[in-house]
Amino acid sequence: MDWSAKDTIVGIATPPGAGGIAVLRISGRFALEAGRRLFQAKQAAGGATIKSHTLYHGNFVHPSSGDKLDSGLFAYMQAPRSYTGEDTVELHGHGGVQLPRSLMTAALELAQGEGSLAGNIRQAEPGEFTFRAFLHQKLNLMQAEAVDELVQSKNRLAQKLALRRFDSVWAAEVGRLLEGLRALLAHFEADLDFPEEGLRTMTKPQRLQELATIRETLQGWLEAAKWQRMAQEPLVLSLAGPANVGKSTLFNCLLHQERALVDAEPGTTRDFLDASLEIGGLPLRLVDTAGFRRVARDCVEAKGLERSKQWLEAADLCIWLDDPDTLDKPRDRQEVGMELKVVNKIDLLDPQAIDAIRQNYPERLLISAKQGDGVDVLRETIQHWCDEKAAMAEAAGLAVNDRQKQAIFRADGHLQRGESLYKQGGGDELIAEELWGASRALEELTGKSLGPEVIEAIFKNFCIGK
């Protein structure tokens, strides 16, 4: 990582393109000097001492020619009270492409001149501002990753998880877990250091219980992480059922557009269709599958049925459709995990028949995809299911990305081996080594025991200016 903390770095902190404002950020020991060379205050403060955390209005100028480049606000944040922990200057000008670019060019030209700025200013690398915040202990690694995840968040769950982690909630929980683990480790190490003293202040059952408690916490994080992918990718909702029960009609109804062909002839859908759908602020992938039947009519339909089975296995939620004619018929496929049972085409029934279905099949939702009856209730049911999974994801906002998941997996693996060794009468030295391995794995979450190449890879994924 060739990021010298001695350099003063500059970068555009706002997205390129049309917009109300653009922000040029400068951080490092020469930030204030560089900023003042680019700024002419409209007040007397332009030549006087500039106060930290105070906004000044004026013109942005080229440092050599003095030509006006833009006008706006100047802000100086003295170390350590800044995002990076270093002296930081921000120039808030008008948005667009050319205006912020001209400011950036002018700032970089300061390195070509003479004096203290010569050779000491360069463009920031992606993520370098946040890296400096990490370097100066303004953020731990989990918080730094949360910054990028917050910027990249595409739904309310992603935003919520990133904000909670940025607020140190989960770093504090990791810290508490590490304290408990190290306290347990201290007992095993005391047995190693003073074997003749017999200083066993915790009995074997107590130690096993503490190990089990720590592992239970880790496994709870991993369980919640199964649903935390909702923050990164849409959950899959698969529409399945016998042929000609109205799956494609419901597909179109949920999307509010005619995406699937609909016909009275059974077997219109011979392959799957998928589309993006949002319910309750969460993105979903809705899949319309070929109708199930005992015997396919031809090889094309057989391939379509095979794909339908694959989507059933891949689905997070299967919406199984029947109509009044298929309710009592045996199913032509295996049961699936999470399933929402729906009866379609109630518009073809009289009130007495609808009441009979409600009485005989109380667990099923009754709808008319063609008329729209009951579809709002179906949407609400899907949203309730999504909210439940989101609540599970929020239960442990720690294991969001692959790096964090792998660290937790490794920690749990070390503890599992340590637990097994202890139960089998293994030596304290071997058990202590496994506990140390678990401790190091958990320290990776906050960045205390990571190599520079891993840290570099994390920050390289950030945008320039962050």
Short mmCIF file of C-alpha atoms in Angstrom, two decimals:
data_model
loop_
_atom_site.label_atom_id
_atom_site.label_comp_id
_atom_site.label_asym_id
_atom_site.label_seq_id
_atom_site.Cartn_x
_atom_site.Cartn_y
_atom_site.Cartn_z
CA MET A 1 0.00 0.00 0.00
CA ASP A 2 1.77 3.14 -1.20
CA TRP A 3 -0.35 5.59 0.78
CA SER A 4 2.02 7.88 2.61
CA ALA A 5 0.35 9.64 5.52
CA LYS A 6 2.87 12.45 5.00
CA ASP A 7 1.22 13.44 1.72
CA THR A 8 -1.60 15.92 1.59
CA ILE A 9 -4.37 14.38 -0.50
CA VAL A 10 -7.17 15.94 -2.50
CA GLY A 11 -10.30 14.45 -4.04
CA ILE A 12 -13.80 15.32 -5.21
CA ALA A 13 -16.12 13.97 -2.52
CA THR A 14 -19.37 14.26 -4.48
CA PRO A 15 -20.61 12.29 -7.52
CA PRO A 16 -19.82 13.77 -10.94
CA GLY A 17 -22.58 15.29 -13.02
CA ALA A 18 -25.32 17.87 -12.65
CA GLY A 19 -26.12 18.75 -9.07
CA GLY A 20 -26.59 21.57 -6.60
CA ILE A 21 -23.13 21.44 -5.04
CA ALA A 22 -19.77 19.74 -5.40
CA VAL A 23 -17.27 19.27 -2.58
CA LEU A 24 -13.49 19.20 -2.95
CA ARG A 25 -11.84 17.63 0.09
CA ILE A 26 -8.21 18.22 1.10
CA SER A 27 -6.64 16.33 4.02
CA GLY A 28 -3.16 16.36 5.50
CA ARG A 29 -0.60 18.60 7.16
CA PHE A 30 -0.67 21.16 4.29
CA ALA A 31 -4.47 21.14 3.86
CA LEU A 32 -5.04 24.62 5.29
CA GLU A 33 -2.20 26.18 3.30
CA ALA A 34 -3.43 24.54 0.09
CA GLY A 35 -7.01 25.59 0.74
CA ARG A 36 -6.07 29.21 1.37
CA ARG A 37 -4.12 29.33 -1.91
CA LEU A 38 -7.37 28.39 -3.71
CA PHE A 39 -9.69 30.73 -1.80
CA GLN A 40 -10.35 34.45 -1.52
CA ALA A 41 -12.78 35.31 1.23
CA LYS A 42 -15.23 38.13 0.70
CA GLN A 43 -14.71 39.06 4.35
CA ALA A 44 -11.57 40.19 6.07
CA ALA A 45 -11.03 36.60 7.21
CA GLY A 46 -9.37 35.86 3.88
CA GLY A 47 -6.11 37.28 5.17
CA ALA A 48 -6.67 36.66 8.87
CA THR A 49 -6.66 33.53 10.99
CA ILE A 50 -9.23 31.06 9.76
CA LYS A 51 -11.16 29.45 12.57
CA SER A 52 -11.81 25.74 12.66
CA HIS A 53 -15.36 24.52 12.01
CA THR A 54 -16.45 27.88 10.59
CA LEU A 55 -17.88 28.50 7.13
CA TYR A 56 -16.48 31.33 5.01
CA HIS A 57 -18.01 32.61 1.78
CA GLY A 58 -15.83 33.73 -1.10
CA ASN A 59 -14.33 32.93 -4.50
CA PHE A 60 -12.26 29.95 -5.58
CA VAL A 61 -9.31 31.08 -7.70
CA HIS A 62 -6.45 29.59 -9.65
CA PRO A 63 -3.33 29.76 -7.43
CA SER A 64 -1.05 31.03 -10.23
CA SER A 65 -3.19 33.25 -12.46
CA GLY A 66 -5.69 34.40 -9.85
CA ASP A 67 -8.53 33.69 -12.29
CA LYS A 68 -11.88 33.06 -10.67
CA LEU A 69 -12.95 29.41 -10.96
CA ASP A 70 -16.12 29.41 -8.88
CA SER A 71 -17.66 30.80 -5.73
CA GLY A 72 -18.87 29.04 -2.64
CA LEU A 73 -18.04 28.07 0.93
CA PHE A 74 -14.73 27.29 2.60
CA ALA A 75 -14.60 25.04 5.70
CA TYR A 76 -11.53 24.18 7.78
CA MET A 77 -11.57 21.35 10.32
CA GLN A 78 -8.49 21.28 12.51
CA ALA A 79 -7.04 17.93 13.58
CA PRO A 80 -8.11 15.80 15.30
CA ARG A 81 -11.71 17.07 14.98
CA SER A 82 -12.20 15.99 11.38
CA TYR A 83 -13.34 12.92 9.45
CA THR A 84 -9.77 11.77 8.79
CA GLY A 85 -8.31 12.94 12.09
CA GLU A 86 -6.01 15.27 10.12
CA ASP A 87 -6.28 18.94 9.18
CA THR A 88 -9.02 18.97 6.55
CA VAL A 89 -10.36 21.64 4.21
CA GLU A 90 -13.53 21.38 2.15
CA LEU A 91 -14.41 23.69 -0.73
CA HIS A 92 -18.15 23.67 -1.39
CA GLY A 93 -18.81 24.93 -4.90
CA HIS A 94 -21.40 24.48 -7.63
CA GLY A 95 -22.07 21.03 -9.02
CA GLY A 96 -21.48 19.76 -12.52
CA VAL A 97 -18.53 18.24 -14.33
CA GLN A 98 -16.21 21.08 -15.31
CA LEU A 99 -16.39 23.28 -12.19
CA PRO A 100 -15.22 20.68 -9.64
CA ARG A 101 -12.72 19.32 -12.16
CA SER A 102 -11.15 22.77 -12.58
CA LEU A 103 -10.82 23.10 -8.79
CA MET A 104 -9.22 19.67 -8.61
CA THR A 105 -6.74 20.54 -11.35
CA ALA A 106 -5.83 23.80 -9.64
CA ALA A 107 -5.24 22.01 -6.33
CA LEU A 108 -2.95 19.45 -7.94
CA GLU A 109 -0.98 22.21 -9.68
CA LEU A 110 0.07 23.44 -6.24
CA ALA A 111 2.43 20.47 -6.10
CA GLN A 112 4.20 21.78 -9.22
CA GLY A 113 5.12 25.11 -7.64
CA GLU A 114 7.62 26.12 -5.02
CA GLY A 115 7.56 26.23 -1.25
CA SER A 116 6.17 23.75 1.25
CA LEU A 117 3.46 22.50 -1.10
CA ALA A 118 5.88 21.41 -3.81
CA GLY A 119 5.67 17.66 -4.27
CA ASN A 120 3.46 17.26 -1.20
CA ILE A 121 -0.03 17.22 -2.74
CA ARG A 122 -1.49 14.40 -4.78
CA GLN A 123 -4.85 12.97 -5.76
CA ALA A 124 -6.40 10.68 -3.18
CA GLU A 125 -6.72 6.99 -3.97
CA PRO A 126 -10.14 5.29 -3.66
CA GLY A 127 -11.01 5.00 0.02
CA GLU A 128 -7.93 6.89 1.20
CA PHE A 129 -9.83 9.48 3.26
CA THR A 130 -11.59 6.69 5.17
CA PHE A 131 -8.31 4.77 5.43
CA ARG A 132 -6.77 7.77 7.17
CA ALA A 133 -9.73 7.89 9.52
CA PHE A 134 -9.02 4.23 10.31
CA LEU A 135 -5.29 4.94 10.64
CA HIS A 136 -5.94 7.73 13.14
CA GLN A 137 -8.42 5.55 15.06
CA LYS A 138 -11.40 7.71 14.19
CA LEU A 139 -13.09 4.55 12.87
CA ASN A 140 -12.54 0.84 13.42
CA LEU A 141 -12.57 -1.45 10.40
CA MET A 142 -16.21 -2.44 10.81
CA GLN A 143 -17.19 1.23 10.86
CA ALA A 144 -15.02 1.92 7.82
CA GLU A 145 -16.72 -0.90 5.91
CA ALA A 146 -20.07 0.48 7.06
CA VAL A 147 -19.21 3.81 5.40
CA ASP A 148 -18.89 2.10 2.02
CA GLU A 149 -21.98 -0.06 2.61
CA LEU A 150 -23.96 3.05 3.58
CA VAL A 151 -22.93 4.82 0.37
CA GLN A 152 -23.77 1.69 -1.66
CA SER A 153 -27.05 0.86 0.16
CA LYS A 154 -29.97 0.26 -2.17
CA ASN A 155 -32.76 -0.47 0.32
CA ARG A 156 -33.84 0.46 3.84
CA LEU A 157 -32.43 -2.72 5.40
CA ALA A 158 -28.97 -2.10 3.93
CA GLN A 159 -29.13 1.48 5.18
CA LYS A 160 -30.26 0.44 8.65
CA LEU A 161 -27.61 -2.26 9.09
CA ALA A 162 -24.84 0.03 7.87
CA LEU A 163 -25.92 2.86 10.18
CA ARG A 164 -26.12 0.59 13.22
CA ARG A 165 -22.65 -0.77 12.59
CA PHE A 166 -21.28 2.72 11.95
CA ASP A 167 -22.61 3.75 15.36
CA SER A 168 -20.29 1.14 16.99
CA VAL A 169 -23.17 -1.05 18.21
CA TRP A 170 -21.68 -4.25 16.86
CA ALA A 171 -18.06 -3.32 17.51
CA ALA A 172 -19.05 -2.98 21.16
CA GLU A 173 -20.74 -6.39 21.09
CA VAL A 174 -17.64 -7.96 19.55
CA GLY A 175 -15.61 -6.30 22.29
CA ARG A 176 -17.81 -7.80 24.99
CA LEU A 177 -17.58 -11.25 23.44
CA LEU A 178 -13.79 -10.96 23.22
CA GLU A 179 -13.62 -9.99 26.89
CA GLY A 180 -15.53 -13.12 27.85
CA LEU A 181 -13.38 -15.28 25.60
CA ARG A 182 -10.13 -13.86 26.99
CA ALA A 183 -11.36 -14.30 30.55
CA LEU A 184 -12.00 -17.96 29.78
CA LEU A 185 -8.61 -18.24 28.09
CA ALA A 186 -6.96 -16.79 31.21
CA HIS A 187 -8.20 -19.74 33.27
CA PHE A 188 -6.62 -22.26 30.91
CA GLU A 189 -3.37 -20.29 30.79
CA ALA A 190 -3.28 -20.08 34.58
CA ASP A 191 -3.47 -23.87 34.70
CA LEU A 192 -0.52 -24.01 32.29
CA ASP A 193 1.59 -21.44 34.17
CA PHE A 194 0.88 -22.71 37.68
CA PRO A 195 0.03 -26.41 37.38
CA GLU A 196 1.32 -27.24 40.84
CA GLU A 197 -0.84 -24.60 42.49
CA GLY A 198 -4.12 -26.18 41.45
CA LEU A 199 -5.70 -22.76 40.82
CA ARG A 200 -8.83 -23.99 39.05
CA THR A 201 -11.28 -21.20 39.81
CA MET A 202 -13.73 -22.50 37.18
CA THR A 203 -14.95 -26.07 37.13
CA LYS A 204 -15.03 -28.06 33.90
CA PRO A 205 -18.84 -27.78 33.58
CA GLN A 206 -18.58 -24.02 34.08
CA ARG A 207 -15.94 -23.70 31.38
CA LEU A 208 -17.96 -25.84 28.98
CA GLN A 209 -21.01 -23.70 29.67
CA GLU A 210 -19.03 -20.51 28.92
CA LEU A 211 -17.75 -22.04 25.67
CA ALA A 212 -21.29 -23.02 24.72
CA THR A 213 -22.57 -19.49 25.47
CA ILE A 214 -19.91 -17.86 23.28
CA ARG A 215 -20.57 -20.33 20.45
CA GLU A 216 -24.30 -19.72 20.73
CA THR A 217 -23.72 -16.00 20.19
CA LEU A 218 -21.54 -16.64 17.13
CA GLN A 219 -24.05 -19.07 15.67
CA GLY A 220 -26.81 -16.53 16.23
CA TRP A 221 -24.82 -14.02 14.16
CA LEU A 222 -24.34 -16.59 11.41
CA GLU A 223 -28.03 -17.52 11.42
CA ALA A 224 -29.05 -13.88 11.10
CA ALA A 225 -26.50 -13.47 8.31
CA LYS A 226 -28.49 -15.90 6.16
CA TRP A 227 -31.14 -13.21 5.81
CA GLN A 228 -28.78 -10.26 5.76
CA ARG A 229 -28.21 -10.88 2.07
CA MET A 230 -31.55 -9.07 1.73
CA ALA A 231 -29.44 -5.94 2.15
CA GLN A 232 -27.31 -6.85 -0.87
CA GLU A 233 -29.57 -8.81 -3.22
CA PRO A 234 -33.30 -9.42 -3.67
CA LEU A 235 -35.07 -12.39 -2.12
CA VAL A 236 -36.59 -14.83 -4.60
CA LEU A 237 -40.36 -15.34 -4.71
CA SER A 238 -41.39 -18.24 -6.93
CA LEU A 239 -44.92 -18.61 -8.32
CA ALA A 240 -45.66 -22.33 -8.69
CA GLY A 241 -48.60 -24.64 -9.05
CA PRO A 242 -50.48 -26.81 -11.54
CA ALA A 243 -50.92 -25.72 -15.15
CA ASN A 244 -53.59 -23.13 -15.94
CA VAL A 245 -54.30 -21.94 -12.39
CA GLY A 246 -53.42 -18.30 -13.20
CA LYS A 247 -49.78 -17.99 -12.18
CA SER A 248 -48.94 -15.72 -15.12
CA THR A 249 -52.01 -13.61 -14.45
CA LEU A 250 -50.88 -13.13 -10.86
CA PHE A 251 -47.34 -12.41 -12.09
CA ASN A 252 -48.69 -9.56 -14.25
CA CYS A 253 -51.00 -8.36 -11.48
CA LEU A 254 -48.18 -8.08 -8.92
CA LEU A 255 -46.00 -6.23 -11.43
CA HIS A 256 -48.81 -3.95 -12.65
CA GLN A 257 -47.79 -4.71 -16.25
CA GLU A 258 -48.33 -7.36 -18.93
CA ARG A 259 -45.03 -9.22 -18.78
CA ALA A 260 -46.28 -12.79 -19.21
CA LEU A 261 -48.47 -14.17 -21.97
CA VAL A 262 -51.84 -15.30 -20.67
CA ASP A 263 -54.16 -17.74 -22.45
CA ALA A 264 -56.92 -20.20 -21.57
CA GLU A 265 -54.85 -22.99 -23.11
CA PRO A 266 -52.95 -24.84 -20.34
CA GLY A 267 -49.17 -24.74 -20.46
CA THR A 268 -48.70 -21.23 -21.88
CA THR A 269 -45.62 -20.72 -19.69
CA ARG A 270 -43.07 -23.32 -20.78
CA ASP A 271 -40.03 -21.61 -19.28
CA PHE A 272 -39.56 -19.29 -16.32
CA LEU A 273 -40.01 -15.51 -16.41
CA ASP A 274 -38.53 -13.23 -13.79
CA ALA A 275 -38.85 -9.55 -12.93
CA SER A 276 -37.89 -7.11 -10.19
CA LEU A 277 -40.53 -6.19 -7.64
CA GLU A 278 -40.49 -3.97 -4.57
CA ILE A 279 -42.78 -4.52 -1.61
CA GLY A 280 -42.45 -2.51 1.58
CA GLY A 281 -39.20 -0.93 0.45
CA LEU A 282 -37.42 -4.27 -0.07
CA PRO A 283 -36.38 -5.53 -3.52
CA LEU A 284 -37.66 -8.95 -4.57
CA ARG A 285 -37.16 -11.18 -7.59
CA LEU A 286 -40.49 -12.57 -8.74
CA VAL A 287 -40.32 -15.75 -10.83
CA ASP A 288 -43.17 -17.22 -12.86
CA THR A 289 -42.62 -20.93 -13.49
CA ALA A 290 -44.10 -23.55 -15.81
CA GLY A 291 -47.17 -25.34 -14.44
CA PHE A 292 -46.65 -28.74 -12.83
CA ARG A 293 -48.21 -31.82 -14.40
CA ARG A 294 -47.56 -35.53 -13.96
CA VAL A 295 -46.43 -36.15 -17.52
CA ALA A 296 -44.86 -33.52 -19.79
CA ARG A 297 -46.36 -33.26 -23.27
CA ASP A 298 -42.98 -32.92 -25.00
CA CYS A 299 -39.26 -32.49 -24.28
CA VAL A 300 -39.51 -28.68 -24.18
CA GLU A 301 -42.17 -28.81 -21.50
CA ALA A 302 -40.11 -31.40 -19.61
CA LYS A 303 -37.17 -28.99 -19.51
CA GLY A 304 -39.49 -26.23 -18.32
CA LEU A 305 -40.78 -28.46 -15.50
CA GLU A 306 -37.22 -29.27 -14.48
CA ARG A 307 -36.43 -25.56 -14.27
CA SER A 308 -39.58 -25.02 -12.20
CA LYS A 309 -38.29 -27.57 -9.69
CA GLN A 310 -34.94 -25.78 -9.57
CA TRP A 311 -36.65 -22.47 -8.85
CA LEU A 312 -38.67 -24.11 -6.08
CA GLU A 313 -35.43 -25.19 -4.43
CA ALA A 314 -33.83 -21.75 -4.93
CA ALA A 315 -36.83 -19.73 -3.77
CA ASP A 316 -36.86 -18.00 -0.41
CA LEU A 317 -40.64 -18.12 -0.53
CA CYS A 318 -42.82 -20.25 -2.78
CA ILE A 319 -46.30 -18.91 -3.58
CA TRP A 320 -48.19 -22.08 -4.47
CA LEU A 321 -51.32 -21.45 -6.52
CA ASP A 322 -54.32 -23.69 -6.91
CA ASP A 323 -57.73 -22.98 -8.33
CA PRO A 324 -61.05 -24.50 -7.20
CA ASP A 325 -60.58 -27.47 -9.57
CA THR A 326 -57.08 -28.46 -8.34
CA LEU A 327 -57.55 -28.05 -4.59
CA ASP A 328 -58.37 -31.70 -3.89
CA LYS A 329 -55.98 -33.21 -6.42
CA PRO A 330 -52.68 -34.75 -5.24
CA ARG A 331 -49.60 -32.63 -5.76
CA ASP A 332 -47.23 -33.41 -8.59
CA ARG A 333 -44.09 -32.30 -6.73
CA GLN A 334 -42.32 -32.43 -3.37
CA GLU A 335 -43.04 -30.14 -0.45
CA VAL A 336 -40.87 -27.02 -0.11
CA GLY A 337 -39.60 -25.10 2.91
CA MET A 338 -41.35 -21.74 3.06
CA GLU A 339 -44.66 -21.74 1.26
CA LEU A 340 -47.61 -19.41 0.98
CA LYS A 341 -50.73 -21.26 -0.23
CA VAL A 342 -53.14 -19.34 -2.43
CA VAL A 343 -56.41 -20.20 -4.15
CA ASN A 344 -57.00 -18.24 -7.36
CA LYS A 345 -60.07 -17.66 -9.60
CA ILE A 346 -62.54 -17.03 -6.80
CA ASP A 347 -64.31 -14.68 -9.22
CA LEU A 348 -65.75 -17.85 -10.82
CA LEU A 349 -67.41 -18.98 -7.55
CA ASP A 350 -70.58 -18.01 -5.76
CA PRO A 351 -70.41 -16.79 -2.13
CA GLN A 352 -71.38 -20.20 -0.72
CA ALA A 353 -68.52 -21.93 -2.54
CA ILE A 354 -66.04 -19.28 -1.36
CA ASP A 355 -67.20 -19.76 2.25
CA ALA A 356 -66.79 -23.53 1.90
CA ILE A 357 -63.16 -23.12 0.74
CA ARG A 358 -62.43 -20.75 3.62
CA GLN A 359 -63.85 -23.31 6.06
CA ASN A 360 -62.09 -26.35 4.58
CA TYR A 361 -58.77 -24.59 3.80
CA PRO A 362 -58.37 -21.89 6.48
CA GLU A 363 -54.61 -21.55 5.87
CA ARG A 364 -55.06 -20.44 2.26
CA LEU A 365 -55.44 -16.93 0.87
CA LEU A 366 -58.27 -16.51 -1.60
CA ILE A 367 -57.73 -14.20 -4.56
CA SER A 368 -58.81 -13.35 -8.07
CA ALA A 369 -55.68 -12.35 -9.97
CA LYS A 370 -57.86 -11.43 -12.93
CA GLN A 371 -60.13 -9.06 -10.99
CA GLY A 372 -57.57 -8.05 -8.34
CA ASP A 373 -59.70 -9.27 -5.43
CA GLY A 374 -57.58 -10.27 -2.44
CA VAL A 375 -54.30 -9.31 -4.11
CA ASP A 376 -53.76 -6.45 -1.64
CA VAL A 377 -54.03 -8.97 1.21
CA LEU A 378 -51.48 -11.16 -0.60
CA ARG A 379 -49.12 -8.20 -0.89
CA GLU A 380 -49.53 -7.45 2.82
CA THR A 381 -48.81 -11.10 3.66
CA ILE A 382 -45.65 -11.05 1.54
CA GLN A 383 -44.59 -7.79 3.18
CA HIS A 384 -45.18 -9.27 6.63
CA TRP A 385 -42.99 -12.24 5.68
CA CYS A 386 -40.28 -9.87 4.39
CA ASP A 387 -40.47 -7.81 7.59
CA GLU A 388 -39.99 -10.96 9.66
CA LYS A 389 -36.87 -11.87 7.70
CA ALA A 390 -35.59 -8.30 7.90
CA ALA A 391 -36.06 -8.42 11.69
CA MET A 392 -33.99 -11.61 11.77
CA ALA A 393 -31.31 -9.87 9.73
CA GLU A 394 -31.34 -6.87 12.04
CA ALA A 395 -30.93 -9.14 15.06
CA ALA A 396 -27.19 -9.26 14.27
CA GLY A 397 -26.01 -6.47 12.01
CA LEU A 398 -22.45 -7.75 12.08
CA ALA A 399 -21.99 -10.43 9.42
CA VAL A 400 -22.89 -8.53 6.29
CA ASN A 401 -19.97 -9.05 3.95
CA ASP A 402 -18.02 -12.17 3.13
CA ARG A 403 -14.92 -11.09 5.03
CA GLN A 404 -16.84 -10.72 8.27
CA LYS A 405 -18.73 -13.98 7.79
CA GLN A 406 -15.50 -15.90 7.22
CA ALA A 407 -13.95 -14.42 10.36
CA ILE A 408 -16.94 -15.58 12.42
CA PHE A 409 -16.86 -19.02 10.79
CA ARG A 410 -13.18 -19.36 11.71
CA ALA A 411 -13.77 -18.22 15.28
CA ASP A 412 -16.59 -20.73 15.72
CA GLY A 413 -14.45 -23.49 14.18
CA HIS A 414 -11.67 -22.85 16.69
CA LEU A 415 -14.15 -22.90 19.57
CA GLN A 416 -15.77 -26.09 18.30
CA ARG A 417 -12.38 -27.83 18.22
CA GLY A 418 -11.48 -26.45 21.64
CA GLU A 419 -14.77 -27.65 23.08
CA SER A 420 -14.30 -31.10 21.59
CA LEU A 421 -10.74 -31.35 22.93
CA TYR A 422 -11.85 -30.33 26.42
CA LYS A 423 -14.67 -32.86 26.49
CA GLN A 424 -12.24 -35.59 25.42
CA GLY A 425 -9.71 -34.67 28.10
CA GLY A 426 -7.27 -32.86 25.82
CA GLY A 427 -4.37 -30.85 27.19
CA ASP A 428 -4.84 -27.26 28.36
CA GLU A 429 -2.15 -26.09 25.92
CA LEU A 430 -4.06 -27.37 22.87
CA ILE A 431 -7.33 -25.92 24.14
CA ALA A 432 -5.70 -22.55 24.83
CA GLU A 433 -4.30 -22.51 21.30
CA GLU A 434 -7.80 -22.94 19.86
CA LEU A 435 -9.14 -20.16 22.07
CA TRP A 436 -6.32 -17.90 20.90
CA GLY A 437 -7.25 -18.74 17.30
CA ALA A 438 -10.86 -17.76 17.98
CA SER A 439 -9.71 -14.52 19.60
CA ARG A 440 -7.54 -13.58 16.60
CA ALA A 441 -10.39 -14.34 14.20
CA LEU A 442 -12.76 -12.06 16.12
CA GLU A 443 -10.12 -9.31 16.24
CA GLU A 444 -10.16 -9.37 12.43
CA LEU A 445 -13.68 -7.97 12.55
CA THR A 446 -12.46 -4.65 13.92
CA GLY A 447 -9.14 -4.76 12.06
CA LYS A 448 -6.83 -5.39 15.01
CA SER A 449 -5.21 -8.49 13.53
CA LEU A 450 -5.38 -8.07 9.76
CA GLY A 451 -2.48 -7.93 7.35
CA PRO A 452 -1.90 -4.79 5.25
CA GLU A 453 -2.82 -6.56 2.01
CA VAL A 454 -6.31 -7.37 3.34
CA ILE A 455 -6.86 -3.83 4.61
CA GLU A 456 -5.69 -2.42 1.27
CA ALA A 457 -8.16 -4.64 -0.61
CA ILE A 458 -11.01 -3.40 1.62
CA PHE A 459 -10.35 0.29 1.03
CA LYS A 460 -9.65 -0.11 -2.69
CA ASN A 461 -13.37 -0.87 -3.14
CA PHE A 462 -14.33 2.61 -1.97
CA CYS A 463 -15.09 5.50 -4.29
CA ILE A 464 -12.57 8.31 -4.79
CA GLY A 465 -13.28 11.14 -2.36
CA LYS A 466 -14.42 8.79 0.41
#
